[in-house]
Coordinates of C-alpha atoms in Angstrom, one line a residue:
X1 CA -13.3 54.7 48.4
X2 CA -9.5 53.4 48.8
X3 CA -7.2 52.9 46.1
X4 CA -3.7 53.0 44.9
X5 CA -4.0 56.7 45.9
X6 CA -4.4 55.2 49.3
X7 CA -1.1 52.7 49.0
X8 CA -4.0 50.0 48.4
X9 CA -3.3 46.5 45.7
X10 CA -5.3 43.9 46.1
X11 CA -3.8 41.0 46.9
X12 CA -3.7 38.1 44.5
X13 CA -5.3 34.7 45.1
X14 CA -7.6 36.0 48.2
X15 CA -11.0 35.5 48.0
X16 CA -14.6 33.4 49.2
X17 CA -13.9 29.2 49.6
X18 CA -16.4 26.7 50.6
X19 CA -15.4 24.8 53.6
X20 CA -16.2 21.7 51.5
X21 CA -13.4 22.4 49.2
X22 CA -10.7 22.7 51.9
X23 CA -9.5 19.9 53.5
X24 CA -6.4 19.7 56.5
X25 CA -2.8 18.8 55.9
X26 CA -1.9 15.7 57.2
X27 CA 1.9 16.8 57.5
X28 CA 0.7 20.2 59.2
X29 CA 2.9 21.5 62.4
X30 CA 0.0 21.2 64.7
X31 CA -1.4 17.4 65.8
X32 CA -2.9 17.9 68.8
X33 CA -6.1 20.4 68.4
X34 CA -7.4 20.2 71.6
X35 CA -10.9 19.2 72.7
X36 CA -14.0 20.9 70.4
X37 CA -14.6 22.7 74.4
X38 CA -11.1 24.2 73.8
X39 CA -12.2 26.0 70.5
X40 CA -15.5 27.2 71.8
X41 CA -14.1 30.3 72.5
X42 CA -12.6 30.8 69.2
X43 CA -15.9 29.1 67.6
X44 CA -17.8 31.7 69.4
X45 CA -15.9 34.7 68.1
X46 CA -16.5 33.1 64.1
X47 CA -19.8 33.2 65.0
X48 CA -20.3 36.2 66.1
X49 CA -18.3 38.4 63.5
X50 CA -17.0 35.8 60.6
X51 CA -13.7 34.8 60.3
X52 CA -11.4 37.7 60.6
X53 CA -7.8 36.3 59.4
X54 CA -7.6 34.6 55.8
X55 CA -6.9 30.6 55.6
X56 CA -3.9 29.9 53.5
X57 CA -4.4 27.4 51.1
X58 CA -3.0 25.2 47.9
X59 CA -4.1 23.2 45.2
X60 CA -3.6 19.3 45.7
X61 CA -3.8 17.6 42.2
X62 CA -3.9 14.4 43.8
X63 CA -7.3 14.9 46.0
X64 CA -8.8 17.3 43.9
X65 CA -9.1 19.8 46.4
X66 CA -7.1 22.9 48.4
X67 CA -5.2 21.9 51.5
X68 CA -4.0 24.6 54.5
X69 CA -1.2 26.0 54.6
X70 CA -1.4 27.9 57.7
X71 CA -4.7 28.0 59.8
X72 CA -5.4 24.6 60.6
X73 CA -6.9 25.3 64.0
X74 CA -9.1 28.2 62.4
X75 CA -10.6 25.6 59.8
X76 CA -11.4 23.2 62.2
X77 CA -13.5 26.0 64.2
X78 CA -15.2 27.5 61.5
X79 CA -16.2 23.5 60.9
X80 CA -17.5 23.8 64.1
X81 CA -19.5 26.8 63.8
X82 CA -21.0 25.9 60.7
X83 CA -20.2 28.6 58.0
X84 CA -19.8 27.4 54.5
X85 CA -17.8 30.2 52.9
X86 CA -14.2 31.3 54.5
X87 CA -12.1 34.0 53.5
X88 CA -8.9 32.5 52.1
X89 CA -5.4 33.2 50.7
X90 CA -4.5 30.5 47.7
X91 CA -1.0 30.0 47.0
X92 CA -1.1 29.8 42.9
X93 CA 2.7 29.0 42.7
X94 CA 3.9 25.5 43.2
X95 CA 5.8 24.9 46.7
X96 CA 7.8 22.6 48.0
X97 CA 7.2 20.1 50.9
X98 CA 10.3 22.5 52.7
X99 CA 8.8 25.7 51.6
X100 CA 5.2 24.5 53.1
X101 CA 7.4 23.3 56.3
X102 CA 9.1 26.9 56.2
X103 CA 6.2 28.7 56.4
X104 CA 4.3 26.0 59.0
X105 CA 7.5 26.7 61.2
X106 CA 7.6 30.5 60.5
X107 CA 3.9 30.9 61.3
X108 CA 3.8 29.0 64.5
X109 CA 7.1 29.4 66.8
X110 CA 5.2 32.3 68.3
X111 CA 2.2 30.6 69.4
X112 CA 1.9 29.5 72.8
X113 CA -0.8 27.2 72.5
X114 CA 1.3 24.7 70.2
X115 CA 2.8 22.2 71.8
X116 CA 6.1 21.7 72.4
X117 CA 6.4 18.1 71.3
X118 CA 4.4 19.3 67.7
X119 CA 6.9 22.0 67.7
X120 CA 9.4 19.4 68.0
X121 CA 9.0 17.0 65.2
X122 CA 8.9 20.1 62.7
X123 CA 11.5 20.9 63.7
X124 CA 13.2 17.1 63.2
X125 CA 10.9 17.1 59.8
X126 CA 12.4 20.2 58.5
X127 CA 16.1 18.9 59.3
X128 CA 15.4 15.1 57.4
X129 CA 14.2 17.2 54.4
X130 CA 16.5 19.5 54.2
X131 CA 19.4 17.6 55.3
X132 CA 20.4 21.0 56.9
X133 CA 22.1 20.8 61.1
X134 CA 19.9 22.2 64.2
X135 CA 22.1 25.3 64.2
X136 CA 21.2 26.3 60.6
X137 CA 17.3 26.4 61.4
X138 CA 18.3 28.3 64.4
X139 CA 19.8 30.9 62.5
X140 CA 16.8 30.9 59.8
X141 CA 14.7 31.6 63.3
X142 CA 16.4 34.0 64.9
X143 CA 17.1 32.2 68.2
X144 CA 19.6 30.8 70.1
X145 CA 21.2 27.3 68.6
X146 CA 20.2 25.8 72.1
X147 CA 16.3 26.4 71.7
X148 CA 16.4 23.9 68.6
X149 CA 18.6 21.8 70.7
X150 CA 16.7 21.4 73.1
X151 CA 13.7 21.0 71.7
X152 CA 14.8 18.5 69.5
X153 CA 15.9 16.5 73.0
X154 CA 12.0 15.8 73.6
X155 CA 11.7 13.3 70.8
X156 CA 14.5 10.8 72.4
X157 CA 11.6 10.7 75.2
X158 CA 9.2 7.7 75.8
X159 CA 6.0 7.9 74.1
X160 CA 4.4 7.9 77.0
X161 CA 6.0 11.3 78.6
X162 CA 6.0 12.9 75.5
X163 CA 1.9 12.7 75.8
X164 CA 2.4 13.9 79.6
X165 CA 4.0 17.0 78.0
X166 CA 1.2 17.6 75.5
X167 CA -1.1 16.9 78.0
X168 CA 0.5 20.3 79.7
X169 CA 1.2 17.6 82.6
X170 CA 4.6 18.0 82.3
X171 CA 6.8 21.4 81.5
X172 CA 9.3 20.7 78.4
X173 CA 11.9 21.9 80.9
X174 CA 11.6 19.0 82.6
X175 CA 11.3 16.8 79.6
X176 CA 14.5 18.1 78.2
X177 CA 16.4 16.9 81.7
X178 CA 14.6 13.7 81.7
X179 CA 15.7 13.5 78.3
X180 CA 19.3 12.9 79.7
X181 CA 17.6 8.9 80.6
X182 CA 18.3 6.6 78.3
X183 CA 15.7 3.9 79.4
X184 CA 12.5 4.5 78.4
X185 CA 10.9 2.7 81.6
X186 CA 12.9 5.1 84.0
X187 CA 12.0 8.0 82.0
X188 CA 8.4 7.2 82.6
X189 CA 9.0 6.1 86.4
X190 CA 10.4 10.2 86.9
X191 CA 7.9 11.8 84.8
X192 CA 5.2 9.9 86.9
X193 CA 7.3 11.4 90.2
X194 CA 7.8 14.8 89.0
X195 CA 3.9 15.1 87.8
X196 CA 2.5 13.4 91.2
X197 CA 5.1 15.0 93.5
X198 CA 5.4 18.0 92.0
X199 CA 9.6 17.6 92.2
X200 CA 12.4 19.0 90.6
X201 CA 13.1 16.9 87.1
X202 CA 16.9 17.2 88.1
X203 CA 16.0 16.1 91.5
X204 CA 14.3 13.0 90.6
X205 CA 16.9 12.3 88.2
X206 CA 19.7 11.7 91.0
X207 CA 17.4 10.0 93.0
X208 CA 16.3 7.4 90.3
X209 CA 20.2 7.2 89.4
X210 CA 21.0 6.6 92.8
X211 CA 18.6 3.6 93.4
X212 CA 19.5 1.7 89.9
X213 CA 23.5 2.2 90.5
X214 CA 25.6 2.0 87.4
X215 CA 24.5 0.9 84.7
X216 CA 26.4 -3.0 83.6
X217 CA 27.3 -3.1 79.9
X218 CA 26.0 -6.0 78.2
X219 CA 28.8 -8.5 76.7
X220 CA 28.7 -9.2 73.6
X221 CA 31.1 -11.4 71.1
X222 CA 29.5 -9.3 67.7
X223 CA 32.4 -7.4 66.2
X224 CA 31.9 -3.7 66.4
X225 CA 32.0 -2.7 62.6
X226 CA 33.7 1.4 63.2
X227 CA 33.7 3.8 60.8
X228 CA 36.5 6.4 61.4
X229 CA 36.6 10.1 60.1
X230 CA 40.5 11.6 60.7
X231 CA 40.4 15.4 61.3
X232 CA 42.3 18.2 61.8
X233 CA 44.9 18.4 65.2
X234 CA 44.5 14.4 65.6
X235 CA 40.7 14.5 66.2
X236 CA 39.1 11.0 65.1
X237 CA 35.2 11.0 64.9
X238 CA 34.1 7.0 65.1
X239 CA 30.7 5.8 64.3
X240 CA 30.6 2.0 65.5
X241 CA 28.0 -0.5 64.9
X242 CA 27.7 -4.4 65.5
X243 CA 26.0 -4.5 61.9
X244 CA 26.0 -3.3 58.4
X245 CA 25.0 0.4 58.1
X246 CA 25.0 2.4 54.7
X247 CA 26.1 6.0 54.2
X248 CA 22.9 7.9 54.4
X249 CA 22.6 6.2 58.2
X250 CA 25.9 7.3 59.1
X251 CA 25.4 10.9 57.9
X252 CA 22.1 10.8 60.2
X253 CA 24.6 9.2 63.2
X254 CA 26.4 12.2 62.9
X255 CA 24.2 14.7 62.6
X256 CA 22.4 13.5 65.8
X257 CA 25.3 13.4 67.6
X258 CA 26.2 17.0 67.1
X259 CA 22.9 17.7 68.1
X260 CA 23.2 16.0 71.7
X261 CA 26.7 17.6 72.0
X262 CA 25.3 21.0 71.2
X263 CA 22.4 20.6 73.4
X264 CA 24.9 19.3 76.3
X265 CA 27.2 22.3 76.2
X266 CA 24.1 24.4 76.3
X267 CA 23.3 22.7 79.5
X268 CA 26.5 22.9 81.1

């Protein structure tokens, strides 16, 4: 029988739930679960021989009931399958909404079946609540300051593309250099090339900068309203918008803009 003479503790909080008592979190990394076909195989397996890795879970006040942690994809399958007892891990301390984040992130940037544009807006969630810069997560990761970077360049992407990359129609490689568009209607006319064609995203880019020309800037009498930060060696950071912007939206303007000049210097 194993023991403590073994190196063997049982571990606190792990036990038997019924899948009526757990219920998904809406904030959870993962948004795009795939088709029920796409779990069958994992389905199958729970089936077959139970679920072999723990749910982690926590108490909600609010509902009455325990939400995931981590393993919202496995509660969905064993949903699927039928079984109404899991093996679970309950969190008994209280945690935070960047703790729960933390451990979302942690879990997940391994996985390659998450996709890039879920991985994405953690990654932008984690940053709003924290109020932390891209290169700070990177370092809490353990990759380069460029991955977050360039992940993060996904989310300035149309709607529209940003499903083509979900889809798997469209490599987040390419996403990231169609990024670089500002015009959501263009970005949509080269993801539609590079997915039909099968072209270069860089390639398409020149050729749909080629045909539109430079860009006219629109005239405007509204009086730029600038905010100016003096720093060292005569540097001057200026923030400059036609109307009234509080503080909180000027720290944001910043931050983002260190993240696009990070991600550009990475892509030099």
């Amino acid at each position: 029988v194993v023991g403590p003479q073994d190196g063997f503790t049982r571990q606190p909080g792990a036990g038997m739930m019924e899948v009526a008592n757990i219920v998904p979190d809406e904030t959870q990394i993962r948004q795009d679960f795939g088709s029920d076909e796409s779990l069958s195989s994992l389905v199958a397996s729970i089936k077959q021989k139970g679920l072999l890795q723990p749910i982690r879970i926590r108490w909600d006040e609010a509902i009455g009931k325990h939400k995931v942690v981590v393993g919202g994809r496995r509660l969905r399958a064993v949903q699927l399958a039928g079984l109404e007892r899991v093996p679970v891990i309950c969190v008994d301390a209280k945690i935070s909404q960047v703790e729960i984040l933390e451990e979302m992130i942690f879990e997940n940037q391994h996985r390659l079946d998450l996709s890039d544009i879920d991985v994405a807006n953690s990654y932008r969630r984690y940053l709003d609540l924290t109020g932390c810069q891209a290169k700070d997560l990177a370092e809490s990761l353990h990759v380069a300051p460029s991955t977050v970077s360039k992940a993060l360049s996904l989310l300035n992407l149309d709607e529209f593309v940003q499903e083509q990359i979900s889809a798997g129609s469209l490599s987040a490689k390419a996403g990231q250099a169609i990024a670089k568009i500002r015009n959501p209607v263009v970005q949509q006319q080269v993801a539609a090339q590079v997915v039909e064609e099968g072209l270069p995203a860089e390639e398409v880019i020149k050729r749909v900068r080629q045909r539109q020309g430079p860009a006219a800037k629109p005239k405007s009498n509204a009086k730029a309203k600038d905010q100016i930060f003096r720093l060292e060696r005569g540097l001057r950071v200026i923030v400059s918008s036609r109307s009234s912007i509080s503080g909180q939206q000027i720290v944001a303007a910043l931050r983002r803009a260190l993240e696009l000049a990070e991600a550009a210097l990475e892509a030099e």
